[in-house]
Every structure is written in structure tokens, then in C-alpha cells.
mmCIF file of C-alpha atoms in Angstrom:
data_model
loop_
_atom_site.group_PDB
_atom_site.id
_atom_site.type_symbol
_atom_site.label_atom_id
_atom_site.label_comp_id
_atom_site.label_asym_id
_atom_site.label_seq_id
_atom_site.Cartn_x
_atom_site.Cartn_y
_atom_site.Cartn_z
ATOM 1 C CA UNK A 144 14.995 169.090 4.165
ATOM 2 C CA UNK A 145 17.651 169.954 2.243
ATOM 3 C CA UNK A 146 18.307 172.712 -0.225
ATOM 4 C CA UNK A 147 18.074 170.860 -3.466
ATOM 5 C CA UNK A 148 20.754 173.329 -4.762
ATOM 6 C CA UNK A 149 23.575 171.565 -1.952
ATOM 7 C CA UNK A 150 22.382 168.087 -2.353
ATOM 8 C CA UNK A 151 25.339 166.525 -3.596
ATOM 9 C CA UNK A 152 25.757 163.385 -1.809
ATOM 10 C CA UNK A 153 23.531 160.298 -0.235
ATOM 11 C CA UNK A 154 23.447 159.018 3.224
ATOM 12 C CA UNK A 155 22.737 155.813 3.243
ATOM 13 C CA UNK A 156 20.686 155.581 6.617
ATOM 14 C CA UNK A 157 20.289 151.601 6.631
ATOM 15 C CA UNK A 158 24.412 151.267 7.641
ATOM 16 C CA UNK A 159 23.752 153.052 10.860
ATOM 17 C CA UNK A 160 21.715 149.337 12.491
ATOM 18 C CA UNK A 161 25.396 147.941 11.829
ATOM 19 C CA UNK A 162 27.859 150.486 13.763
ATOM 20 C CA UNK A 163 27.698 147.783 17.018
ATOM 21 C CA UNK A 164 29.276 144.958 14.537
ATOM 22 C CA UNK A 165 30.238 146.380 11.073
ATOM 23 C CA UNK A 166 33.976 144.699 11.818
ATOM 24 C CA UNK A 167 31.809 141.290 11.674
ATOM 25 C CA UNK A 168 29.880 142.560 8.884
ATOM 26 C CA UNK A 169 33.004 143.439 6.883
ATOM 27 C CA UNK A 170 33.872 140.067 7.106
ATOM 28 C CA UNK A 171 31.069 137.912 5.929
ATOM 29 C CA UNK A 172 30.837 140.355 3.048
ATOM 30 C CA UNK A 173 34.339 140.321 2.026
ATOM 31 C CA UNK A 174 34.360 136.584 2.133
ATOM 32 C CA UNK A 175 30.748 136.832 0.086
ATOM 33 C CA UNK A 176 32.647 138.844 -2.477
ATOM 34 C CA UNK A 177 35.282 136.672 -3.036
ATOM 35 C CA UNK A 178 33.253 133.958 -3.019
ATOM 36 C CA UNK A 179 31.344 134.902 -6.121
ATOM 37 C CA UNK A 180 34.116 136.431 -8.026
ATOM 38 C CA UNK A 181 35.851 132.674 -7.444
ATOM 39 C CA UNK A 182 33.027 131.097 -8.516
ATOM 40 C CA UNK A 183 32.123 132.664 -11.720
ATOM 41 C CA UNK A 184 35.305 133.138 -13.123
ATOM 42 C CA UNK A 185 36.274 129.592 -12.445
ATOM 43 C CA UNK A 186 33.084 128.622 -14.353
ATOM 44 C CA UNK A 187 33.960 131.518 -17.371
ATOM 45 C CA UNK A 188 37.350 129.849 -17.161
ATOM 46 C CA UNK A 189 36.350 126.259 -17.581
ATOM 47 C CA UNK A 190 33.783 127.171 -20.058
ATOM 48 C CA UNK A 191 35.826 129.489 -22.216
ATOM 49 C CA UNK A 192 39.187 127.038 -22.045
ATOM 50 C CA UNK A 193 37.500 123.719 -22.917
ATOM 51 C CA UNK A 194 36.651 123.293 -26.627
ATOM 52 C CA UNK A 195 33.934 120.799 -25.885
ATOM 53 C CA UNK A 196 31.805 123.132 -23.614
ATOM 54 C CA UNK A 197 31.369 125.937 -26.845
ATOM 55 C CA UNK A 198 27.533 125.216 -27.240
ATOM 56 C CA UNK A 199 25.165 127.248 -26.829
ATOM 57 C CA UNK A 200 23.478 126.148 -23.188
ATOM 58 C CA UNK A 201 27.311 126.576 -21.833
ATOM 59 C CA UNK A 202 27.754 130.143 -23.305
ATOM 60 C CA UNK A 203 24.141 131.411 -21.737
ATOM 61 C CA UNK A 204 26.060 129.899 -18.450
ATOM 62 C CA UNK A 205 28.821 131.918 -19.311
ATOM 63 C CA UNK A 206 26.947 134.948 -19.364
ATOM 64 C CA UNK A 207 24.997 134.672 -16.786
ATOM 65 C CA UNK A 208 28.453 134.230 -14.529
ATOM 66 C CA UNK A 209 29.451 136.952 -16.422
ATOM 67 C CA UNK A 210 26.158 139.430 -14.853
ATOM 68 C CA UNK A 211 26.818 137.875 -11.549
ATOM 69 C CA UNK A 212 30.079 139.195 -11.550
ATOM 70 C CA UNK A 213 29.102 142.586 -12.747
ATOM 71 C CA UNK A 214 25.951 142.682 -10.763
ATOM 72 C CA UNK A 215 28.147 141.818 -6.954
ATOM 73 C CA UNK A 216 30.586 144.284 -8.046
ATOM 74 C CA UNK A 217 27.969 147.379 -8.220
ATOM 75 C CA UNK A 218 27.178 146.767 -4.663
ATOM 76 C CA UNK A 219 29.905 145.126 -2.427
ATOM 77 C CA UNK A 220 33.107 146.708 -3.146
ATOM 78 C CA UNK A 221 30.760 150.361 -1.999
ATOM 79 C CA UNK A 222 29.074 148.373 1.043
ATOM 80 C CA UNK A 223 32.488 147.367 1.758
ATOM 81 C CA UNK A 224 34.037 151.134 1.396
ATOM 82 C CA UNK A 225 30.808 152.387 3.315
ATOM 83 C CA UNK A 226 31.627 149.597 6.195
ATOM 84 C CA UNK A 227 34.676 150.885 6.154
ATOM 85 C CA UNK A 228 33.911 155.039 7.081
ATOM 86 C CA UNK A 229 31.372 156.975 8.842
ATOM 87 C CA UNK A 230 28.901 158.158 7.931
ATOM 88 C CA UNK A 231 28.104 156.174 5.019
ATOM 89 C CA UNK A 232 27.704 158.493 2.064
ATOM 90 C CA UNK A 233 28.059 157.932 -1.194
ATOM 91 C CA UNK A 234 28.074 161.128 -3.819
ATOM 92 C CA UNK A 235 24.804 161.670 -5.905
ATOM 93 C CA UNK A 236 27.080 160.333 -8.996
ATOM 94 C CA UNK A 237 27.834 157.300 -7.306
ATOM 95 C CA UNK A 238 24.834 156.796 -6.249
ATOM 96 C CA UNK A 239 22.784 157.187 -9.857
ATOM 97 C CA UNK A 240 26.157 154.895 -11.283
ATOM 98 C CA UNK A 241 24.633 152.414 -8.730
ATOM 99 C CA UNK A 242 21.414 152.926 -9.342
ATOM 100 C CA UNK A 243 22.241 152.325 -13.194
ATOM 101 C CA UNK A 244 24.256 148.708 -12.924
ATOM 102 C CA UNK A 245 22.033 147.384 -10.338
ATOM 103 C CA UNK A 246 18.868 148.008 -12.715
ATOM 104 C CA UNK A 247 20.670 146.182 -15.267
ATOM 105 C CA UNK A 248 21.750 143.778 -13.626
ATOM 106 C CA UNK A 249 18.417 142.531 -12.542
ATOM 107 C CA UNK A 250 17.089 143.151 -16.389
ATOM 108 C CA UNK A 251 19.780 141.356 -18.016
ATOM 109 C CA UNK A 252 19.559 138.644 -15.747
ATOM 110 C CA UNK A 253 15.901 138.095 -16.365
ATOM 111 C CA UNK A 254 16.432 138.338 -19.606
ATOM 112 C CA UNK A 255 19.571 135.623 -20.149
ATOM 113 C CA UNK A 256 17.072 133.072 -17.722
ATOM 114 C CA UNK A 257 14.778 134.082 -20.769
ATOM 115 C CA UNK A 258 16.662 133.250 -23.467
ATOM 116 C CA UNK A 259 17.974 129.921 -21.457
ATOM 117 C CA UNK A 260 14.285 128.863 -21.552
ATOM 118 C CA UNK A 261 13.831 128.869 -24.669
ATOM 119 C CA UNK A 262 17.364 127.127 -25.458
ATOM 120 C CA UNK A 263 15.358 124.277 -23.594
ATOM 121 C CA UNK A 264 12.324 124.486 -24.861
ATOM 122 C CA UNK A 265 14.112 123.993 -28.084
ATOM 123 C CA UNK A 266 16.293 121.060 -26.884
ATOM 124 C CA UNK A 267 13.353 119.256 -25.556
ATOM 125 C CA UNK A 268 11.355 120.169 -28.060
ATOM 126 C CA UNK A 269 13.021 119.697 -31.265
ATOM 127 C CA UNK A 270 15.850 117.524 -30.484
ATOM 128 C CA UNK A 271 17.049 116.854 -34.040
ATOM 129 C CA UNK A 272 16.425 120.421 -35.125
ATOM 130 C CA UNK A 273 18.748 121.868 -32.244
ATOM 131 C CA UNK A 274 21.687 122.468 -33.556
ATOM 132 C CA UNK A 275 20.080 123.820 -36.894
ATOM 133 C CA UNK A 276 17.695 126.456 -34.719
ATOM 134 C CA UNK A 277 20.390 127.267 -31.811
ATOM 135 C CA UNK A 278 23.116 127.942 -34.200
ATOM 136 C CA UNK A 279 26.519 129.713 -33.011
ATOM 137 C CA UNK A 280 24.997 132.768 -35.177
ATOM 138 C CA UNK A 281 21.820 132.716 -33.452
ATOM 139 C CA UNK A 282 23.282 132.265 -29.910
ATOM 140 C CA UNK A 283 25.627 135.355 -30.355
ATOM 141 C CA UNK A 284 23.017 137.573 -31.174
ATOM 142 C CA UNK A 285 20.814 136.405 -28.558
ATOM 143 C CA UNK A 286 23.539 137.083 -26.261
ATOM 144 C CA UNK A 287 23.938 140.070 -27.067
ATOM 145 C CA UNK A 288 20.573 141.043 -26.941
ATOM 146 C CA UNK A 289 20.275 139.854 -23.210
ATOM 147 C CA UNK A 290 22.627 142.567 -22.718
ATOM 148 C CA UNK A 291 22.101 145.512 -24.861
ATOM 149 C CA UNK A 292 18.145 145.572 -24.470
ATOM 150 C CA UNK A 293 18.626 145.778 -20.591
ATOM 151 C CA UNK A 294 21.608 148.408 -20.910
ATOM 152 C CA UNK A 295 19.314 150.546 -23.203
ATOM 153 C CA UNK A 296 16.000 150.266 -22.280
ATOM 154 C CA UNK A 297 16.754 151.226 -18.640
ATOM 155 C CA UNK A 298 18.714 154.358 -19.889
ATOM 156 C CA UNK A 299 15.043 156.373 -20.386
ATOM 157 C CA UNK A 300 13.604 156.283 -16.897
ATOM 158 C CA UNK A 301 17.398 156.811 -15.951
ATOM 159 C CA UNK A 302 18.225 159.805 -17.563
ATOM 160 C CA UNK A 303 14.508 160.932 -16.503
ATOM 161 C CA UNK A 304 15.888 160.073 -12.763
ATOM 162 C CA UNK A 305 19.080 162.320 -13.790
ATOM 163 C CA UNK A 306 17.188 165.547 -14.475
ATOM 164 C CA UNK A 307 15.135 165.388 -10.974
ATOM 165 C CA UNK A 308 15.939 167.522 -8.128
ATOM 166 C CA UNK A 309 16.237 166.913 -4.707
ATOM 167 C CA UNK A 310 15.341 168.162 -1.725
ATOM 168 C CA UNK A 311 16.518 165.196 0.790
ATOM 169 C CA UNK A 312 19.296 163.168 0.860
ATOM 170 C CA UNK A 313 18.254 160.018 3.139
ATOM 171 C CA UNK A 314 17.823 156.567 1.486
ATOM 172 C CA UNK A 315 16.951 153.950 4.057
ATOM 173 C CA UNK A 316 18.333 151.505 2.338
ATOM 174 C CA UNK A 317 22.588 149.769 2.146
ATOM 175 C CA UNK A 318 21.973 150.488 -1.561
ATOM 176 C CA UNK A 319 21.015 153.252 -4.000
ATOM 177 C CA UNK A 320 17.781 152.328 -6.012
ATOM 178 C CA UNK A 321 15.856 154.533 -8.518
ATOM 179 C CA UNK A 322 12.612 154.058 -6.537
ATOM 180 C CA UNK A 323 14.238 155.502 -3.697
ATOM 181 C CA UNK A 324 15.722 157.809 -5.224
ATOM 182 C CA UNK A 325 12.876 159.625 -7.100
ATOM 183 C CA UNK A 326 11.377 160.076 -3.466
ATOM 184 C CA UNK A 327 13.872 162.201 -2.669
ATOM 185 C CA UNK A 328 12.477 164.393 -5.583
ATOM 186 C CA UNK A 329 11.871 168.329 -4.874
ATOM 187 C CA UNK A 330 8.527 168.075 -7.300
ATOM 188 C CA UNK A 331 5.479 165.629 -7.830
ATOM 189 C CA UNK A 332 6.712 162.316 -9.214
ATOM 190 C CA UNK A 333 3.243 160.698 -9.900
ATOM 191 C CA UNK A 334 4.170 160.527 -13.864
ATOM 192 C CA UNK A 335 7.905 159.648 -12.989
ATOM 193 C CA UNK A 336 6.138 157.112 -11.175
ATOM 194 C CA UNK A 337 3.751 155.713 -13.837
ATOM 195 C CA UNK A 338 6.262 156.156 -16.160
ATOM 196 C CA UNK A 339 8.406 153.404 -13.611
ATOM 197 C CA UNK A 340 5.744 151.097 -13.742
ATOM 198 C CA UNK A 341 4.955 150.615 -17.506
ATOM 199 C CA UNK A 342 8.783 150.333 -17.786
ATOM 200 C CA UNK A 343 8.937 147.495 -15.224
ATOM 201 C CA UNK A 344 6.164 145.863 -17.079
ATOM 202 C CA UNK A 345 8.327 146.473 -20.643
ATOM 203 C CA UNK A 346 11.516 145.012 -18.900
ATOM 204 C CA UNK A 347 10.347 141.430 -17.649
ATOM 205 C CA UNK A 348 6.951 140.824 -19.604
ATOM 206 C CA UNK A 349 8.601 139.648 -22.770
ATOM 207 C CA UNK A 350 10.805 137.409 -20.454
ATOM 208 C CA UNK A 351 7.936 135.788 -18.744
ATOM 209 C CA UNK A 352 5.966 135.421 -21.645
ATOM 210 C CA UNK A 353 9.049 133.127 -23.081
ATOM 211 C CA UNK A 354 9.505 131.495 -19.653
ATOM 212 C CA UNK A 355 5.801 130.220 -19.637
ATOM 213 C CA UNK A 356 5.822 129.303 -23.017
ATOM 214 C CA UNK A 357 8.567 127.656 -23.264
ATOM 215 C CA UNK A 358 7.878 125.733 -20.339
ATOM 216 C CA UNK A 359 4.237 124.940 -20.975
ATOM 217 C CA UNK A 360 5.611 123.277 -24.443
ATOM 218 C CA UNK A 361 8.244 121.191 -22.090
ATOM 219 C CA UNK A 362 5.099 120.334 -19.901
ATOM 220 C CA UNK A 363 3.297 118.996 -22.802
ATOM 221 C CA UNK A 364 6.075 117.190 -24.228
ATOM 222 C CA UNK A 365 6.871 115.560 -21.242
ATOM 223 C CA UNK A 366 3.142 114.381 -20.704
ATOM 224 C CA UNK A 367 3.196 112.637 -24.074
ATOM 225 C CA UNK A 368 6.589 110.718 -23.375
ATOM 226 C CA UNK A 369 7.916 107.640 -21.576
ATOM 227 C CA UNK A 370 9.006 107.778 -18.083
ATOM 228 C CA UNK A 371 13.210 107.975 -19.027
ATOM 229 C CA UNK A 372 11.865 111.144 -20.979
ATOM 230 C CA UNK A 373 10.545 112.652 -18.409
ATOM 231 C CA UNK A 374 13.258 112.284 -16.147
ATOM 232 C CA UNK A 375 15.671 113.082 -19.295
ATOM 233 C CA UNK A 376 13.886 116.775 -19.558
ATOM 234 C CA UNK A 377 13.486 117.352 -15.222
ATOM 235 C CA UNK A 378 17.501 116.901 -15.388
ATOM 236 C CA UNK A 379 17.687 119.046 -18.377
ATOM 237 C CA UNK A 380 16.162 122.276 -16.985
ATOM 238 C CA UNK A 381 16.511 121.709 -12.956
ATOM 239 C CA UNK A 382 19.405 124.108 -13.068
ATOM 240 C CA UNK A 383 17.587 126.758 -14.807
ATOM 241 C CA UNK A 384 14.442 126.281 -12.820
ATOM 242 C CA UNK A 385 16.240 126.420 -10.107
ATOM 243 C CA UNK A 386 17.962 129.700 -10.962
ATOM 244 C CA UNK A 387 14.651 131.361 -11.793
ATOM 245 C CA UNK A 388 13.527 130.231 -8.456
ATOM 246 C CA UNK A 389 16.564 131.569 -6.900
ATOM 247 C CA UNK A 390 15.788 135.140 -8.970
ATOM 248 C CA UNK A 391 12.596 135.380 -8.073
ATOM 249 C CA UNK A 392 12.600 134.810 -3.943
ATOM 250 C CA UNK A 393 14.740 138.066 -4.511
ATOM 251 C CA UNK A 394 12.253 140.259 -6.648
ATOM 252 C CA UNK A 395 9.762 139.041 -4.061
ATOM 253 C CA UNK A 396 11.555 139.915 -1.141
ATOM 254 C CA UNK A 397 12.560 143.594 -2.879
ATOM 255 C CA UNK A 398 8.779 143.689 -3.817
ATOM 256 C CA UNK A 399 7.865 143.294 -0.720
ATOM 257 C CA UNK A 400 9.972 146.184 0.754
ATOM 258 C CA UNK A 401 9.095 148.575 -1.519
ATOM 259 C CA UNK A 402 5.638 148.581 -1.035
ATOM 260 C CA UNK A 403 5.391 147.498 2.711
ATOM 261 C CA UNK A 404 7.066 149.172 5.783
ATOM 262 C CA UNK A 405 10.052 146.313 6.467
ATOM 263 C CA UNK A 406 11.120 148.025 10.026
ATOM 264 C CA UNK A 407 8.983 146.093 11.782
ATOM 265 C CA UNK A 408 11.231 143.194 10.955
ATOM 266 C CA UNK A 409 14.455 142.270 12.931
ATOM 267 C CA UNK A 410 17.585 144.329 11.641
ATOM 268 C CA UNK A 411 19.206 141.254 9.919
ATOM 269 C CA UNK A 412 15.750 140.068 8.417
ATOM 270 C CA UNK A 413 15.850 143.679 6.678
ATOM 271 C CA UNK A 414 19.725 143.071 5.445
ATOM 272 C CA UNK A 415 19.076 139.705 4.292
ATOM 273 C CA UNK A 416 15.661 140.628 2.629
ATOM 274 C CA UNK A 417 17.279 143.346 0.646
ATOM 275 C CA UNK A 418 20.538 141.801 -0.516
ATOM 276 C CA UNK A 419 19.167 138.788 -1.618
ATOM 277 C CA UNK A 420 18.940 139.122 -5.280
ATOM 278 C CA UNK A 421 22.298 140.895 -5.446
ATOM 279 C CA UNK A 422 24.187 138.327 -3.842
ATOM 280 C CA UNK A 423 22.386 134.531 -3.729
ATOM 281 C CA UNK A 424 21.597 134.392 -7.686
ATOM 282 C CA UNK A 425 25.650 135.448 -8.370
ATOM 283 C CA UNK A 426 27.088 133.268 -5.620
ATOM 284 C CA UNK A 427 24.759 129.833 -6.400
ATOM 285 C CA UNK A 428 24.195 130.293 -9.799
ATOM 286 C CA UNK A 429 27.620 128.653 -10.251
ATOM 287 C CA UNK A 430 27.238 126.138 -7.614
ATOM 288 C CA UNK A 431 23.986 124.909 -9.502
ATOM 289 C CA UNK A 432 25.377 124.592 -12.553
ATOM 290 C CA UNK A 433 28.985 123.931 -11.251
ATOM 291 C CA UNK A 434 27.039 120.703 -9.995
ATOM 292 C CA UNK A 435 24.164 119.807 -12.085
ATOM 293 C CA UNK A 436 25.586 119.522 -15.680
ATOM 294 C CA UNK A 437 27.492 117.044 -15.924
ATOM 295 C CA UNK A 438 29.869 118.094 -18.862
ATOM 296 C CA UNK A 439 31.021 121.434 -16.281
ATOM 297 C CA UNK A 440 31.313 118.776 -13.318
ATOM 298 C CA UNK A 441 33.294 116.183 -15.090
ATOM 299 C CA UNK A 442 35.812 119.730 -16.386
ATOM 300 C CA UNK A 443 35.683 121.030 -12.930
ATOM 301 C CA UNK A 444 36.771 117.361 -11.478
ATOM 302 C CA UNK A 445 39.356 117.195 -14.116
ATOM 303 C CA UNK A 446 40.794 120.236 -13.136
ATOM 304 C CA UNK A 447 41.143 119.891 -9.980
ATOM 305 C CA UNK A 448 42.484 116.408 -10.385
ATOM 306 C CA UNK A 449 45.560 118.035 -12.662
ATOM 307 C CA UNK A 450 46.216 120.509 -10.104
ATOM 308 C CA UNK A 451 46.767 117.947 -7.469
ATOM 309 C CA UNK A 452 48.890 116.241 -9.765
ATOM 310 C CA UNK A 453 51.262 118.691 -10.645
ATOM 311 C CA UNK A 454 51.235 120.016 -6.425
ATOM 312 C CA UNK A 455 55.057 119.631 -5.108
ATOM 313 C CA UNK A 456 55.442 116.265 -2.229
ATOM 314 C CA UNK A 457 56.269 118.200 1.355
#
């Protein structure tokens, strides 16, 4: 072990399985990267240029491009830099600055698919009333909601995180996470620990509770309607459902190697396993929606048509 009093930087153990093709591995993550910073500004673009997409479902979109964007750039510009050198350590700052926007990330994005379900439940719901219940008011503070609540809530067990000392410096992981972290901890961390868990339970409980509710109202809407109804509402909220999908393979997968010993499983099965939620929800979130709704689509089309237009004859 270390002498907690020297531990000033992270090794990031995980990068070593990648030393025999990191070149490779450089690649498909720099391509990742500017894959999903592409796609979500292109759909904050479109959304924030065209007068006829300011309504409310379209700005939840927007922000949820927006955390996909923020959420990609806390991990792969530093997998890229630690790629890039040997060995892969990161500073204890950078690594609790990571620790910090990752958390959030996955908060704030629970929390705007939270919101989004109920901006369906009430389109679904109360068609006529829409407009009137979603106002532009009501939207903006929701919005902002979905991202201080995540920003500030998550600051307790944080700073909690940032008075701990530590007496290793080994995270088996491509990532700094608070979990791991707190392992690395000099003194008992069975409260730090507790403390993690109600907070867990305090960041997505009020989500889920919205998601099921508003979806058990769709549900019983839909049961009491004709069949062009039904179909109406399954087009309405297969994007969303299947972004919360998409989410929540992720929090299984990082579930799943928290609690359970993942080295058992093939090298890349670990890498994909833990960078799923980081990387899929940001990189299809605007393919789904790029693609489902049609008012995005038919923008998206148009734009590309114009810029074909105005391209030079060789």
C-alpha cells in the first residue's frame, strides 16, 4: 500500500489489457468521439435554428443531446490522453473531476428521460390540455431542474468522497468512479457506504416513480382507445422507450460489475460492459430521435437537401 500522505495520483490498472493494440483502440474511440459530438450538435443545431421545433418534447431532446455531449466528454478525451502515455495515470484531482461529471451525467440523464415521460404522459393523456400544462414556463423550469438537482444532490456524497484518505492508488477500471474510489480509503467506509446507497436510492427513485406512472396512465389510455390510437401513442413514446431501454442495459451492465467479479469475462466483454452507458445512450440517442420524429427527420432531410444544392459542379 501506499502512504496515504504521497497518494497523489490514480493508476488506472484496466488500460494495461490494451498495451498489445491501444493504436487500434485509439482509433475506434476517436472515431466514437466524434461521432457523438456530430451527432448531438447537429440535432442542438437543427432544434435550436428551426422556429417550428421550439416545443417542449424538442427542447427535452435538446437537452438530453446536450448531457450526451457533456457526459462523452468526461471520459474520452482522458481515455484518449491515457491511450496515448504509459502508464495510465490520471492525478487524484482529475480523477474526483471525473468522478463528479460522470455521476451527473448518469443522474441528469435519468432525470431528463423522467421529465420526457411525463411530457408524454401528458400528451397522451390530456391532448387538449397540452399546451396549457407543458407551457414554455413550465418546460424551462423543468429543464432546469433535470440539471441542477443532479449537479447538487451528488455534491454531498462527493465532497464526503473529497475528505477520505487513501492508502492505494489502483482502480481496475478505464474510468474513475466514486465506488471505486472510496475503496481505496485508508479507514472503514461502511457509513460512506450506506450513506452511497440511500443516495442512489434519492437520485433515481423519484425518476422511476414518474416513469411508471406516467406510463401506466399511457397503458390505460391506450386500452380504452381505438386501434389508430394505439398505434398513434406506440409512435409517440418509441423513442423515449427506447432511450430508457438504451440507459438501462448500461446501469445493468455497471451493476453488474460492481457487485460481481467481471475478470472472468473476455478483456473486450469487460471494455464493452463498462463503457456502455457512457458512450451508446450519447451516440444513439440522436440516431433514435434523428429518425423517429418525424418533424427532426423532415429538418434533417431538408438540410441536407440545401447543402447539396448549394455544393459547387466538379
Amino acid at each position: 500500500m501506499e502512504n496515504s500522505s504521497t497518494v497523489s495520483s490514480i493508476i488506472l490498472s484496466a488500460y494495461f489489457g490494451m498495451e498489445d493494440l491501444k493504436y487500434l483502440y485509439f482509433s475506434i474511440f476517436l472515431i466514437l468521439y466524434i461521432a457523438i459530438v456530430a451527432e448531438n450538435v447537429i440535432i442542438i443545431g437543427v432544434i435550436y435554428t428551426e422556429k417550428t421545433l421550439h416545443q417542449p418534447m424538442y427542447f427535452l431532446v435538446c437537452n438530453l443531446a446536450a448531457n450526451g455531449l457533456y457526459g462523452s466528454t468526461a471520459l474520452l478525451p482522458a481515455l484518449l490522453k491515457n491511450l496515448a502515455s504509459h502508464p495510465s495515470e490520471v492525478s487524484l484531482a482529475g480523477c474526483r473531476t471525473q468522478i463528479y461529471c460522470i455521476h451527473t451525467f448518469a443522474i441528469v440523464e435519468f432525470t431528463i428521460l423522467g421529465v420526457m415521460s411525463y411530457d408524454r404522459y401528458v400528451a397522451i393523456c390530456h391532448p387538449l390540455r397540452y399546451h396549457t400544462i407543458m407551457s414554455l414556463t413550465k418546460v424551462y423550469k423543468l429543464v432546469a431542474f433535470s440539471w441542477i438537482y443532479p449537479l447538487v444532490a451528488f455534491l454531498i456524497i462527493f465532497l464526503i468522497t473529497c475528505q477520505m484518505r487513501f492508502c492505494d492508488k489502483t482502480i481496475d477500471k478505464l474510468y474513475c468512479i466514486n465506488y471505486s474510489l472510496i475503496k481505496l480509503s485508508c479507514t472503514n467506509t461502511s457509513v460512506v457506504n450506506i450513506i452511497g446507497l440511500i443516495s442512489v436510492v434519492l437520485y433515481s427513485f423519484p425518476q422511476l416513480v414518474m416513469i411508471l406512472y406516467s406510463y401506466g396512465h399511457v397503458l390505460r389510455v391506450c386500452a380504452l382507445s381505438s386501434q389508430e390510437s394505439k398505434l398513434k401513442a406506440l409512435r409517440t413514446c418509441t423513442p423515449h422507450l427506447f432511450s430508457i431501454i438504451n440507459y438501462s442495459v448500461g446501469c445493468f451492465f455497471e451493476i453488474l460489475q460492481s457487485r460481481f467479479d467481471p475478470r472472468h469475462l473476455p478483456y473486450r466483454a469487460q471494455v464493452f460492459m463498462s463503457l456502455y452507458f457512457l458512450i451508446f445512450p450519447p451516440i444513439l440517442n440522436p440516431i433514435i430521435y434523428g429518425l423517429s420524429i418525424q418533424a427532426i427527420r423532415v429538418k434533417l432531410l431538408k438540410l441536407c437537401y440545401n447543402k447539396n444544392r448549394i455544393l459547387p459542379i466538379q
